[in-house]
Coordinates of N, CA and C in Angstrom, one line a residue:
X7 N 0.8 -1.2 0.0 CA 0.0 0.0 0.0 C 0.9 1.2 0.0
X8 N 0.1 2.2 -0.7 CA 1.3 3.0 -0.8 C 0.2 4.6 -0.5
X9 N 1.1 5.3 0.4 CA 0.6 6.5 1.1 C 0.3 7.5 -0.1
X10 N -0.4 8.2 0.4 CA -0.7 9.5 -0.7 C 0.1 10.6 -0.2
X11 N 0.6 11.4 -0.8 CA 1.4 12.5 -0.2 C 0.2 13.8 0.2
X12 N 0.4 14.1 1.6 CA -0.3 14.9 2.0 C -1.4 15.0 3.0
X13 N -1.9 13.6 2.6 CA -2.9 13.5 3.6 C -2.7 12.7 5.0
X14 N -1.4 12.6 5.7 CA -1.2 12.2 6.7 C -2.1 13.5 7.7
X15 N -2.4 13.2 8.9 CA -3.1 13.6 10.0 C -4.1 14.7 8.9
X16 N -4.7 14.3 8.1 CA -6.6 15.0 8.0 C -7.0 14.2 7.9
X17 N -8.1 14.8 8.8 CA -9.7 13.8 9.8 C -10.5 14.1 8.1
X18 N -11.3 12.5 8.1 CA -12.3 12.6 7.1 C -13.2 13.3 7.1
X19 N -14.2 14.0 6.4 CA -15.2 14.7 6.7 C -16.2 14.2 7.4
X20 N -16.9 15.2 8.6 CA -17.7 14.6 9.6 C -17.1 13.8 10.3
X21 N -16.2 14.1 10.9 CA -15.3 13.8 12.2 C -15.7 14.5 13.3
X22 N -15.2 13.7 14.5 CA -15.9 14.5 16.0 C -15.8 16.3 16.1
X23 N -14.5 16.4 15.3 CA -13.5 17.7 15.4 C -14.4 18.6 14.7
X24 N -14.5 18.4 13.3 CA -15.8 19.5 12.6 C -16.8 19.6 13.4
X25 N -17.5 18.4 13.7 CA -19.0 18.4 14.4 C -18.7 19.3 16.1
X26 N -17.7 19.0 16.7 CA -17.6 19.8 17.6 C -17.8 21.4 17.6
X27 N -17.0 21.8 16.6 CA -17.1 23.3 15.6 C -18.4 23.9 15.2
X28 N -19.3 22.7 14.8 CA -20.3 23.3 14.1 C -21.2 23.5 15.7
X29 N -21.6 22.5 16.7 CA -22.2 22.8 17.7 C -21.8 24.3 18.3
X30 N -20.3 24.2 18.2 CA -20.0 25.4 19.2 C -20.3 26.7 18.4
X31 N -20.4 26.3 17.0 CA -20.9 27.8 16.1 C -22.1 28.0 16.1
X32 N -23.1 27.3 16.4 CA -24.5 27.1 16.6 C -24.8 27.9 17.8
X33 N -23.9 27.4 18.7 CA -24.1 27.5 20.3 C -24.3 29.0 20.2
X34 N -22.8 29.8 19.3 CA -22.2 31.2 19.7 C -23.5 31.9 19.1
X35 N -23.7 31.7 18.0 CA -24.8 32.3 16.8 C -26.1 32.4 18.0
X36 N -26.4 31.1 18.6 CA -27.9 31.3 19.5 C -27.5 31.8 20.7
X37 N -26.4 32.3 21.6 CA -26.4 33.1 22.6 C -25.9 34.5 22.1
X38 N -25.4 34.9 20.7 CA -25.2 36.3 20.4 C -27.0 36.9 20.0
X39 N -28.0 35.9 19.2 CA -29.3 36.3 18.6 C -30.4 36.2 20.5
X40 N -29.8 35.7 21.3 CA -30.2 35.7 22.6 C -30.3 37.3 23.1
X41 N -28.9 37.6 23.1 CA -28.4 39.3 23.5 C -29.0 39.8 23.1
X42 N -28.6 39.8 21.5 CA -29.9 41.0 20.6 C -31.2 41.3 20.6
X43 N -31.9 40.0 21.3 CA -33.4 40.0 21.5 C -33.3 40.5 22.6
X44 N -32.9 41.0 24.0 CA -32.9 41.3 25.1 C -32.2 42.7 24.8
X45 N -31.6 42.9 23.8 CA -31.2 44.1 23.9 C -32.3 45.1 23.1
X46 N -32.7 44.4 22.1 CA -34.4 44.8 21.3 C -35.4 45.3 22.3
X47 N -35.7 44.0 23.4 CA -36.7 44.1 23.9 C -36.0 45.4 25.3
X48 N -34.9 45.8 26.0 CA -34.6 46.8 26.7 C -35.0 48.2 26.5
X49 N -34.7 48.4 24.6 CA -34.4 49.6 24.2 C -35.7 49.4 23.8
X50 N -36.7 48.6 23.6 CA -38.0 49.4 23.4 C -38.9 49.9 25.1
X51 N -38.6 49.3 26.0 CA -38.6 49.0 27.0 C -38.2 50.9 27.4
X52 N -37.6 51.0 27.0 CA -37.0 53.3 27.3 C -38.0 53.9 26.1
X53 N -38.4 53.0 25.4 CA -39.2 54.1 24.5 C -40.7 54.2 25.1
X54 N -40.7 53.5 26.1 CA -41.9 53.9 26.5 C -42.3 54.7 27.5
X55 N -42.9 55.3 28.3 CA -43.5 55.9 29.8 C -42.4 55.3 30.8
X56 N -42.1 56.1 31.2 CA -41.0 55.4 32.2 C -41.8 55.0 33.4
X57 N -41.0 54.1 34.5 CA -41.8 53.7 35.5 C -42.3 55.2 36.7
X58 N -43.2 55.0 37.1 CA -43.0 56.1 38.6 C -43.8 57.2 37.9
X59 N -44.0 57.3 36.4 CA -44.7 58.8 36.1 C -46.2 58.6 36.1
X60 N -46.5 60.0 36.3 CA -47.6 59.9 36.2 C -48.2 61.2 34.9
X61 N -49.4 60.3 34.2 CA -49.9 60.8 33.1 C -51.2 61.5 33.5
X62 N -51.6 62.3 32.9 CA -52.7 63.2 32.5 C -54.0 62.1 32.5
X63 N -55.0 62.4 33.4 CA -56.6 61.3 33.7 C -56.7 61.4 31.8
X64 N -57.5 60.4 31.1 CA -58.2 60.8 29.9 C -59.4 60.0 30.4
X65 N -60.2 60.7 29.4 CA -61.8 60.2 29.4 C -61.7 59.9 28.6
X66 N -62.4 58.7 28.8 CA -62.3 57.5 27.4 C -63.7 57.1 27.2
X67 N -64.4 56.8 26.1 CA -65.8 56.3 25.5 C -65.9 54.9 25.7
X68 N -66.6 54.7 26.3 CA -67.4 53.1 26.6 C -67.4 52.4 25.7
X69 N -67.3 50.8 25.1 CA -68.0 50.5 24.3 C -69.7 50.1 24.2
X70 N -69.8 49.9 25.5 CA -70.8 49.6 26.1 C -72.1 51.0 26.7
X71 N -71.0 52.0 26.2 CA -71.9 54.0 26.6 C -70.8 54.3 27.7
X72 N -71.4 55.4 27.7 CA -70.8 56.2 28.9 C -69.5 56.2 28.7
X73 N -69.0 57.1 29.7 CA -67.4 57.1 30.0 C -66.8 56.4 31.1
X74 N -65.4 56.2 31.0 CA -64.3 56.5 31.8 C -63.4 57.2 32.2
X75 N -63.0 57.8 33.5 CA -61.9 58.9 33.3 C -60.7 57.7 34.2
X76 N -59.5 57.8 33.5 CA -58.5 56.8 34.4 C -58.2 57.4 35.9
X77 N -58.8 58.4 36.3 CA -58.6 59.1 37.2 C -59.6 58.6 38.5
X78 N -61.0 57.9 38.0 CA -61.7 57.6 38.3 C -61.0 56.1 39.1
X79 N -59.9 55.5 38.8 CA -59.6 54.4 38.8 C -58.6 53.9 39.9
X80 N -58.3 55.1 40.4 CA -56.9 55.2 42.1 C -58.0 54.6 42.8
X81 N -56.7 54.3 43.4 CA -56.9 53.2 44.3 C -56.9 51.4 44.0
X82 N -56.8 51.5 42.8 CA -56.9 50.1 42.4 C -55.7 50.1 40.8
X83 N -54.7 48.6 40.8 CA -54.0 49.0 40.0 C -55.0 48.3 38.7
X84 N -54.1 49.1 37.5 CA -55.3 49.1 35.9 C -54.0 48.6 35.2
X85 N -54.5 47.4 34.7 CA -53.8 46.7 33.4 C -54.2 47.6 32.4
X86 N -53.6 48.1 31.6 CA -53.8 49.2 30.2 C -53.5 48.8 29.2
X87 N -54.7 47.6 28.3 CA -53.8 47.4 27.2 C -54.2 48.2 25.9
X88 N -53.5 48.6 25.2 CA -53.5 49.0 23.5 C -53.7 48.3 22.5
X89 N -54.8 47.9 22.2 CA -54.7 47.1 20.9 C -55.8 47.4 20.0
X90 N -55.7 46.6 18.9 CA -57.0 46.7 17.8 C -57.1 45.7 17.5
X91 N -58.7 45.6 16.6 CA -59.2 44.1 16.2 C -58.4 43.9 14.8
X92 N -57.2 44.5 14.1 CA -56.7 44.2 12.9 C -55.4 43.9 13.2
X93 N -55.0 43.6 14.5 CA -53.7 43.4 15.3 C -53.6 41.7 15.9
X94 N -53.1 41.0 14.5 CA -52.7 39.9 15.1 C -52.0 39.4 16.3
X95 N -51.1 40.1 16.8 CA -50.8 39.3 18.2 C -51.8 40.4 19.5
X96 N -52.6 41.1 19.0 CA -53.4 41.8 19.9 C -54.6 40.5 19.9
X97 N -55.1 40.1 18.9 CA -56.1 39.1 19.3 C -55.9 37.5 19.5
X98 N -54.2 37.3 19.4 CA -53.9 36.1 20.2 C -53.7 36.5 21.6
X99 N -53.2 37.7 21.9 CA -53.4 37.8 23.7 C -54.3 37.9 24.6
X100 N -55.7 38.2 23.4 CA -56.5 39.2 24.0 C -57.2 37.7 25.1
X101 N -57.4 36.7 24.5 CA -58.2 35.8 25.4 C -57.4 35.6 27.4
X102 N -56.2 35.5 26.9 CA -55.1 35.6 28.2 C -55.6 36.6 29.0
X103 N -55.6 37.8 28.2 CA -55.7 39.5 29.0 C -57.4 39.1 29.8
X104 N -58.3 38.7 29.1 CA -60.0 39.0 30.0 C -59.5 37.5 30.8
X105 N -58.9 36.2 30.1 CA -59.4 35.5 31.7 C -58.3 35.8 33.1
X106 N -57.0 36.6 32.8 CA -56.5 36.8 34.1 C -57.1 38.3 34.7
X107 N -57.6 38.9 33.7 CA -59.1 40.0 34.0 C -59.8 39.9 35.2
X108 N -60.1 38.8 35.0 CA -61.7 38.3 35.8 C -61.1 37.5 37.1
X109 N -59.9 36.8 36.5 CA -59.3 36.1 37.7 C -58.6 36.7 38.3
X110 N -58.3 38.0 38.5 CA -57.5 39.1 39.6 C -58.5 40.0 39.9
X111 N -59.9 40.3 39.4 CA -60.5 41.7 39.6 C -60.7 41.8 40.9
X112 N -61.2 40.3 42.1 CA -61.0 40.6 43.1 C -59.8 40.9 44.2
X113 N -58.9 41.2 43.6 CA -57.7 41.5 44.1 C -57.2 43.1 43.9
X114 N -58.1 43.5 43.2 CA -58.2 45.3 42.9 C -57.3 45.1 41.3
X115 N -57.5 44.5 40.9 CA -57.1 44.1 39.4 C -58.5 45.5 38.4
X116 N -57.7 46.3 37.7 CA -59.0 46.7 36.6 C -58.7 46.9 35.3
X117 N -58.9 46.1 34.3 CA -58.5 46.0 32.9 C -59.1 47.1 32.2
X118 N -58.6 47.7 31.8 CA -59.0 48.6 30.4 C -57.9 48.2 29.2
X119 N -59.0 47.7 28.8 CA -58.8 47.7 26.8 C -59.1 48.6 25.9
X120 N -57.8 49.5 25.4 CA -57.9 50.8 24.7 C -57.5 50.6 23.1
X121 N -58.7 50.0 22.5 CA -59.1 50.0 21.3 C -58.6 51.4 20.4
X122 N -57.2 50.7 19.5 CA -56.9 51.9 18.7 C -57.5 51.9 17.3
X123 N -58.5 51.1 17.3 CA -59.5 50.7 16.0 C -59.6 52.4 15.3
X124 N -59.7 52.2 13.9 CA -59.8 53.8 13.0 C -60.9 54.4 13.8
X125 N -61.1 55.1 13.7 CA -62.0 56.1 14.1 C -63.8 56.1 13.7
X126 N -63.7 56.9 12.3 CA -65.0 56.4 12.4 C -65.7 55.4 12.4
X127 N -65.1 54.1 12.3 CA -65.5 52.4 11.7 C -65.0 52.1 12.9
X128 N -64.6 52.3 14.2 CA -64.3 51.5 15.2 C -65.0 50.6 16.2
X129 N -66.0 51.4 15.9 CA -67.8 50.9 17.1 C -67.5 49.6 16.1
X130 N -68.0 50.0 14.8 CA -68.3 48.5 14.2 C -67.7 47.4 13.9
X131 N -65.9 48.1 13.8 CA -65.4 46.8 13.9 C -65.2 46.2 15.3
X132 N -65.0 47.1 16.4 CA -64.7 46.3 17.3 C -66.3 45.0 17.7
X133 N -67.0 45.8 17.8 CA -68.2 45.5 18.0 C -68.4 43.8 17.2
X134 N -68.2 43.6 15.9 CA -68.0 42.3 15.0 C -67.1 41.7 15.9
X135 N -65.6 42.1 16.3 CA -64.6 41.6 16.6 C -65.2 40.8 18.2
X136 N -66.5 41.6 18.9 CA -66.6 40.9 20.3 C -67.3 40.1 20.0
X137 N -68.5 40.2 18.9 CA -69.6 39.2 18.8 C -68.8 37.7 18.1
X138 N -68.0 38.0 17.1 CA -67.4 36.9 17.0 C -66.1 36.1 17.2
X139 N -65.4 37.3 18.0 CA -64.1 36.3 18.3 C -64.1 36.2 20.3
X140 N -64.3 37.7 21.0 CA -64.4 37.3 21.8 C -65.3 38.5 22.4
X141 N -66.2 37.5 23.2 CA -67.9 38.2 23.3 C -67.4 38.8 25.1
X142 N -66.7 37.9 25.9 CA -65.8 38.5 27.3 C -65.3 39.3 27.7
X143 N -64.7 39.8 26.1 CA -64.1 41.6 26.4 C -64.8 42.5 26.5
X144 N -66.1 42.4 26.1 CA -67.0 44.1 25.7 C -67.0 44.4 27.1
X145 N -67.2 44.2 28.7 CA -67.3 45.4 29.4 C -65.7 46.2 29.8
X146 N -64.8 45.9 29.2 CA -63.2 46.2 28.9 C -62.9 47.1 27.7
X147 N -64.3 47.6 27.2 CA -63.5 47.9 25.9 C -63.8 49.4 26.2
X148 N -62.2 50.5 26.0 CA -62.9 51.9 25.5 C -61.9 52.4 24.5
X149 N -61.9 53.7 24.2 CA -61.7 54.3 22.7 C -60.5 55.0 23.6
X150 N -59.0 54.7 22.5 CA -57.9 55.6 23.2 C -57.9 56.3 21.6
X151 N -57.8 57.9 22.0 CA -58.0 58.5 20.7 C -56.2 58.9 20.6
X152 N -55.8 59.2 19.7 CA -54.1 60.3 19.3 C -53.4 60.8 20.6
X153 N -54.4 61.3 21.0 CA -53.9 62.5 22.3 C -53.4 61.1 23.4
X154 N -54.7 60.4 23.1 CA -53.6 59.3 25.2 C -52.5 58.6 24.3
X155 N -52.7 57.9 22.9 CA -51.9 57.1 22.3 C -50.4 57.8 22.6
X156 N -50.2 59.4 21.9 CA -49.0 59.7 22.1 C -48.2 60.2 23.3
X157 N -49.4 60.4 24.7 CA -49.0 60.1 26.2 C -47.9 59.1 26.7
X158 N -49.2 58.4 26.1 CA -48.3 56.5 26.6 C -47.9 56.2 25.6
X159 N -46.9 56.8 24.4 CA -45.8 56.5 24.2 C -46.4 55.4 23.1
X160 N -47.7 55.1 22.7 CA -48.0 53.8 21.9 C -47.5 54.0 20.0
X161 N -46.7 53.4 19.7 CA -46.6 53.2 18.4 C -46.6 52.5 17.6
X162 N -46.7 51.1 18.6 CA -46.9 49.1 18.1 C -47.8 48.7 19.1
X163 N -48.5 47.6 18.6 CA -49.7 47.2 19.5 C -49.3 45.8 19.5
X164 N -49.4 45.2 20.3 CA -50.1 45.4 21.6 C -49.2 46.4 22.5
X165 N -49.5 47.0 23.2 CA -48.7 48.1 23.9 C -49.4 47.8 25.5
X166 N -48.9 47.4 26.9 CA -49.4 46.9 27.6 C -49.0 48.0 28.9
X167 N -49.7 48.9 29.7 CA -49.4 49.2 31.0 C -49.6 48.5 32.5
X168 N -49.2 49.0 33.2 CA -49.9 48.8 34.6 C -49.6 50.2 35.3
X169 N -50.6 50.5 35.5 CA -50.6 52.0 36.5 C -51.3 51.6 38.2
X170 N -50.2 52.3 38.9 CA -50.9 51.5 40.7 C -51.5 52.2 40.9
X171 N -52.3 52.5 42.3 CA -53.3 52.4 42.7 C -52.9 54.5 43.0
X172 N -52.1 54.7 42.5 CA -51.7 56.8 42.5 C -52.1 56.9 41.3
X173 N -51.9 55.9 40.2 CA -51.9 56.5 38.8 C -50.9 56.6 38.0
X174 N -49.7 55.8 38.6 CA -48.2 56.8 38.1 C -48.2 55.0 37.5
X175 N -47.1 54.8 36.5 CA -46.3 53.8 35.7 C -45.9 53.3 36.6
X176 N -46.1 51.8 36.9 CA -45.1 50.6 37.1 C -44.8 49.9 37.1
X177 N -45.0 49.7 35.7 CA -44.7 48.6 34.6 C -45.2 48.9 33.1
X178 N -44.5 48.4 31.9 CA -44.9 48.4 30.7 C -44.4 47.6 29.2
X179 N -45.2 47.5 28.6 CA -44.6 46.2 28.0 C -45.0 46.2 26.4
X180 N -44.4 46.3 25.6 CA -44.3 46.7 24.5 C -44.9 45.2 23.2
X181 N -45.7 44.6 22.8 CA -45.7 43.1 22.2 C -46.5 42.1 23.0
X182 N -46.2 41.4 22.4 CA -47.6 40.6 23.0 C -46.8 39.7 24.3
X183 N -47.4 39.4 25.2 CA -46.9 38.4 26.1 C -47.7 36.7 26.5
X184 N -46.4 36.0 26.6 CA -47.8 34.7 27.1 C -48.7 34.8 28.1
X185 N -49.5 33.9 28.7 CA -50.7 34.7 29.8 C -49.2 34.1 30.9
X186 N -48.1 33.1 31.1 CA -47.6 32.7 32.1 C -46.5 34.2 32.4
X187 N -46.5 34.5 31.4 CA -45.8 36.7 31.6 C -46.6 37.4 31.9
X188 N -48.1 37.4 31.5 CA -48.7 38.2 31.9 C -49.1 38.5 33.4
X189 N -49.3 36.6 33.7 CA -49.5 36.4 35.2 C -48.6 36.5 36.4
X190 N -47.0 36.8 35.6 CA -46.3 37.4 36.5 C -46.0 38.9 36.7
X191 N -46.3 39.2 35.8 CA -46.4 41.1 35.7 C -48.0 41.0 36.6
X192 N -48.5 40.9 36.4 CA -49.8 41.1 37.4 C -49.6 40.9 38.8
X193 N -49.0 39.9 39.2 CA -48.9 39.4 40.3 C -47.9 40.4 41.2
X194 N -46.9 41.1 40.2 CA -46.1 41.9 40.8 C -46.7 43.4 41.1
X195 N -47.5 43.3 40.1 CA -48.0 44.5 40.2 C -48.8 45.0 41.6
X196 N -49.9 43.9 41.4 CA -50.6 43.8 42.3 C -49.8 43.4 44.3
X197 N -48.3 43.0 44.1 CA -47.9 43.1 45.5 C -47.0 44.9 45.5
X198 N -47.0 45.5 44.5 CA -46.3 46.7 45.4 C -46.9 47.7 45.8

Protein backbone atom coordinates (compact mmCIF):
# COMPACT_ATOMS: atom_id res chain seq x y z
CA UNK A 1 0.00 0.00 0.00
CA UNK A 2 1.33 2.97 -0.84
CA UNK A 3 0.62 6.49 1.14
CA UNK A 4 -0.72 9.51 -0.74
CA UNK A 5 1.41 12.51 -0.23
CA UNK A 6 -0.27 14.89 2.00
CA UNK A 7 -2.89 13.49 3.58
CA UNK A 8 -1.23 12.15 6.65
CA UNK A 9 -3.09 13.61 10.02
CA UNK A 10 -6.56 15.00 8.04
CA UNK A 11 -9.73 13.83 9.76
CA UNK A 12 -12.33 12.56 7.05
CA UNK A 13 -15.17 14.72 6.70
CA UNK A 14 -17.72 14.63 9.60
CA UNK A 15 -15.26 13.76 12.24
CA UNK A 16 -15.88 14.49 16.05
CA UNK A 17 -13.51 17.73 15.37
CA UNK A 18 -15.84 19.46 12.64
CA UNK A 19 -19.05 18.42 14.36
CA UNK A 20 -17.63 19.83 17.63
CA UNK A 21 -17.10 23.32 15.55
CA UNK A 22 -20.29 23.26 14.13
CA UNK A 23 -22.17 22.82 17.69
CA UNK A 24 -20.02 25.43 19.17
CA UNK A 25 -20.85 27.76 16.09
CA UNK A 26 -24.50 27.07 16.55
CA UNK A 27 -24.06 27.54 20.27
CA UNK A 28 -22.21 31.22 19.65
CA UNK A 29 -24.77 32.29 16.85
CA UNK A 30 -27.92 31.28 19.48
CA UNK A 31 -26.45 33.13 22.57
CA UNK A 32 -25.22 36.33 20.43
CA UNK A 33 -29.32 36.28 18.60
CA UNK A 34 -30.21 35.72 22.56
CA UNK A 35 -28.41 39.26 23.49
CA UNK A 36 -29.85 40.95 20.65
CA UNK A 37 -33.42 40.05 21.51
CA UNK A 38 -32.94 41.28 25.08
CA UNK A 39 -31.23 44.07 23.90
CA UNK A 40 -34.38 44.81 21.28
CA UNK A 41 -36.69 44.07 23.94
CA UNK A 42 -34.62 46.82 26.70
CA UNK A 43 -34.39 49.60 24.15
CA UNK A 44 -38.02 49.41 23.42
CA UNK A 45 -38.60 49.03 27.01
CA UNK A 46 -37.00 53.29 27.26
CA UNK A 47 -39.23 54.14 24.54
CA UNK A 48 -41.91 53.85 26.47
CA UNK A 49 -43.46 55.94 29.81
CA UNK A 50 -40.99 55.36 32.18
CA UNK A 51 -41.81 53.73 35.52
CA UNK A 52 -43.01 56.06 38.60
CA UNK A 53 -44.74 58.80 36.06
CA UNK A 54 -47.65 59.85 36.23
CA UNK A 55 -49.88 60.77 33.08
CA UNK A 56 -52.73 63.17 32.50
CA UNK A 57 -56.60 61.32 33.68
CA UNK A 58 -58.21 60.84 29.91
CA UNK A 59 -61.84 60.20 29.44
CA UNK A 60 -62.30 57.51 27.43
CA UNK A 61 -65.78 56.26 25.46
CA UNK A 62 -67.39 53.08 26.59
CA UNK A 63 -67.96 50.53 24.30
CA UNK A 64 -70.77 49.59 26.13
CA UNK A 65 -71.87 53.98 26.57
CA UNK A 66 -70.77 56.23 28.91
CA UNK A 67 -67.42 57.13 29.98
CA UNK A 68 -64.30 56.47 31.85
CA UNK A 69 -61.93 58.92 33.28
CA UNK A 70 -58.54 56.79 34.40
CA UNK A 71 -58.58 59.09 37.24
CA UNK A 72 -61.75 57.59 38.31
CA UNK A 73 -59.63 54.36 38.79
CA UNK A 74 -56.90 55.17 42.11
CA UNK A 75 -56.92 53.17 44.34
CA UNK A 76 -56.85 50.10 42.37
CA UNK A 77 -53.96 48.99 40.02
CA UNK A 78 -55.35 49.12 35.95
CA UNK A 79 -53.76 46.69 33.36
CA UNK A 80 -53.79 49.22 30.17
CA UNK A 81 -53.84 47.43 27.21
CA UNK A 82 -53.49 48.97 23.49
CA UNK A 83 -54.69 47.06 20.89
CA UNK A 84 -57.04 46.71 17.82
CA UNK A 85 -59.20 44.14 16.21
CA UNK A 86 -56.72 44.22 12.87
CA UNK A 87 -53.70 43.40 15.26
CA UNK A 88 -52.71 39.90 15.07
CA UNK A 89 -50.82 39.31 18.24
CA UNK A 90 -53.41 41.80 19.88
CA UNK A 91 -56.07 39.08 19.32
CA UNK A 92 -53.93 36.12 20.23
CA UNK A 93 -53.36 37.84 23.70
CA UNK A 94 -56.54 39.23 24.01
CA UNK A 95 -58.24 35.84 25.37
CA UNK A 96 -55.07 35.65 28.16
CA UNK A 97 -55.73 39.51 29.01
CA UNK A 98 -59.98 38.97 30.04
CA UNK A 99 -59.39 35.46 31.68
CA UNK A 100 -56.50 36.80 34.14
CA UNK A 101 -59.11 39.99 34.02
CA UNK A 102 -61.75 38.26 35.84
CA UNK A 103 -59.26 36.05 37.69
CA UNK A 104 -57.54 39.12 39.55
CA UNK A 105 -60.45 41.73 39.63
CA UNK A 106 -61.03 40.60 43.09
CA UNK A 107 -57.73 41.54 44.13
CA UNK A 108 -58.19 45.25 42.89
CA UNK A 109 -57.11 44.15 39.42
CA UNK A 110 -58.96 46.71 36.65
CA UNK A 111 -58.48 46.00 32.85
CA UNK A 112 -59.05 48.61 30.45
CA UNK A 113 -58.81 47.69 26.82
CA UNK A 114 -57.86 50.84 24.74
CA UNK A 115 -59.09 49.97 21.33
CA UNK A 116 -56.87 51.92 18.72
CA UNK A 117 -59.50 50.69 15.95
CA UNK A 118 -59.85 53.82 12.98
CA UNK A 119 -62.04 56.06 14.14
CA UNK A 120 -65.04 56.42 12.44
CA UNK A 121 -65.50 52.43 11.70
CA UNK A 122 -64.28 51.51 15.24
CA UNK A 123 -67.77 50.85 17.09
CA UNK A 124 -68.25 48.50 14.19
CA UNK A 125 -65.38 46.82 13.86
CA UNK A 126 -64.70 46.31 17.29
CA UNK A 127 -68.16 45.47 17.97
CA UNK A 128 -67.97 42.30 15.05
CA UNK A 129 -64.63 41.56 16.59
CA UNK A 130 -66.56 40.87 20.29
CA UNK A 131 -69.60 39.17 18.76
CA UNK A 132 -67.44 36.88 16.97
CA UNK A 133 -64.05 36.27 18.32
CA UNK A 134 -64.38 37.33 21.85
CA UNK A 135 -67.91 38.23 23.32
CA UNK A 136 -65.85 38.54 27.32
CA UNK A 137 -64.10 41.59 26.37
CA UNK A 138 -67.03 44.12 25.70
CA UNK A 139 -67.28 45.41 29.37
CA UNK A 140 -63.24 46.22 28.90
CA UNK A 141 -63.49 47.94 25.95
CA UNK A 142 -62.86 51.91 25.51
CA UNK A 143 -61.72 54.31 22.72
CA UNK A 144 -57.90 55.63 23.23
CA UNK A 145 -57.96 58.52 20.74
CA UNK A 146 -54.12 60.26 19.31
CA UNK A 147 -53.93 62.49 22.26
CA UNK A 148 -53.58 59.34 25.20
CA UNK A 149 -51.85 57.11 22.34
CA UNK A 150 -49.01 59.69 22.11
CA UNK A 151 -49.03 60.12 26.25
CA UNK A 152 -48.26 56.51 26.57
CA UNK A 153 -45.82 56.47 24.21
CA UNK A 154 -48.01 53.75 21.86
CA UNK A 155 -46.57 53.22 18.38
CA UNK A 156 -46.88 49.13 18.08
CA UNK A 157 -49.70 47.24 19.51
CA UNK A 158 -50.14 45.35 21.63
CA UNK A 159 -48.69 48.14 23.91
CA UNK A 160 -49.40 46.88 27.59
CA UNK A 161 -49.37 49.17 30.97
CA UNK A 162 -49.87 48.83 34.61
CA UNK A 163 -50.64 52.00 36.47
CA UNK A 164 -50.86 51.52 40.70
CA UNK A 165 -53.32 52.45 42.74
CA UNK A 166 -51.66 56.84 42.54
CA UNK A 167 -51.87 56.45 38.77
CA UNK A 168 -48.20 56.77 38.08
CA UNK A 169 -46.30 53.81 35.69
CA UNK A 170 -45.13 50.58 37.10
CA UNK A 171 -44.72 48.63 34.59
CA UNK A 172 -44.88 48.42 30.67
CA UNK A 173 -44.55 46.18 28.02
CA UNK A 174 -44.31 46.68 24.50
CA UNK A 175 -45.68 43.08 22.21
CA UNK A 176 -47.60 40.62 22.98
CA UNK A 177 -46.86 38.43 26.09
CA UNK A 178 -47.84 34.68 27.13
CA UNK A 179 -50.66 34.67 29.77
CA UNK A 180 -47.56 32.67 32.13
CA UNK A 181 -45.77 36.72 31.59
CA UNK A 182 -48.74 38.23 31.87
CA UNK A 183 -49.49 36.39 35.18
CA UNK A 184 -46.32 37.43 36.55
CA UNK A 185 -46.42 41.15 35.74
CA UNK A 186 -49.78 41.08 37.43
CA UNK A 187 -48.87 39.41 40.30
CA UNK A 188 -46.07 41.87 40.79
CA UNK A 189 -47.97 44.51 40.21
CA UNK A 190 -50.55 43.80 42.31
CA UNK A 191 -47.86 43.12 45.46
CA UNK A 192 -46.30 46.69 45.36
Amino acid sequence: MTQQAGTEGVKPPGSRGDRAKTVLSVVAVLGLGALAFMGVREAQRKRLVPDGAELPSFQLAKHEGGSLALSDLKGRVVMLDFWATWCPPCREEMPSLVKLAKEYESQGLVFVAASRDDGATAKEEVDYFLQRFQPDLRPYVVYADDDMARAFQVNALPTLYFLDADGKVMDAQRGMLSEDGLRRRIERALKK
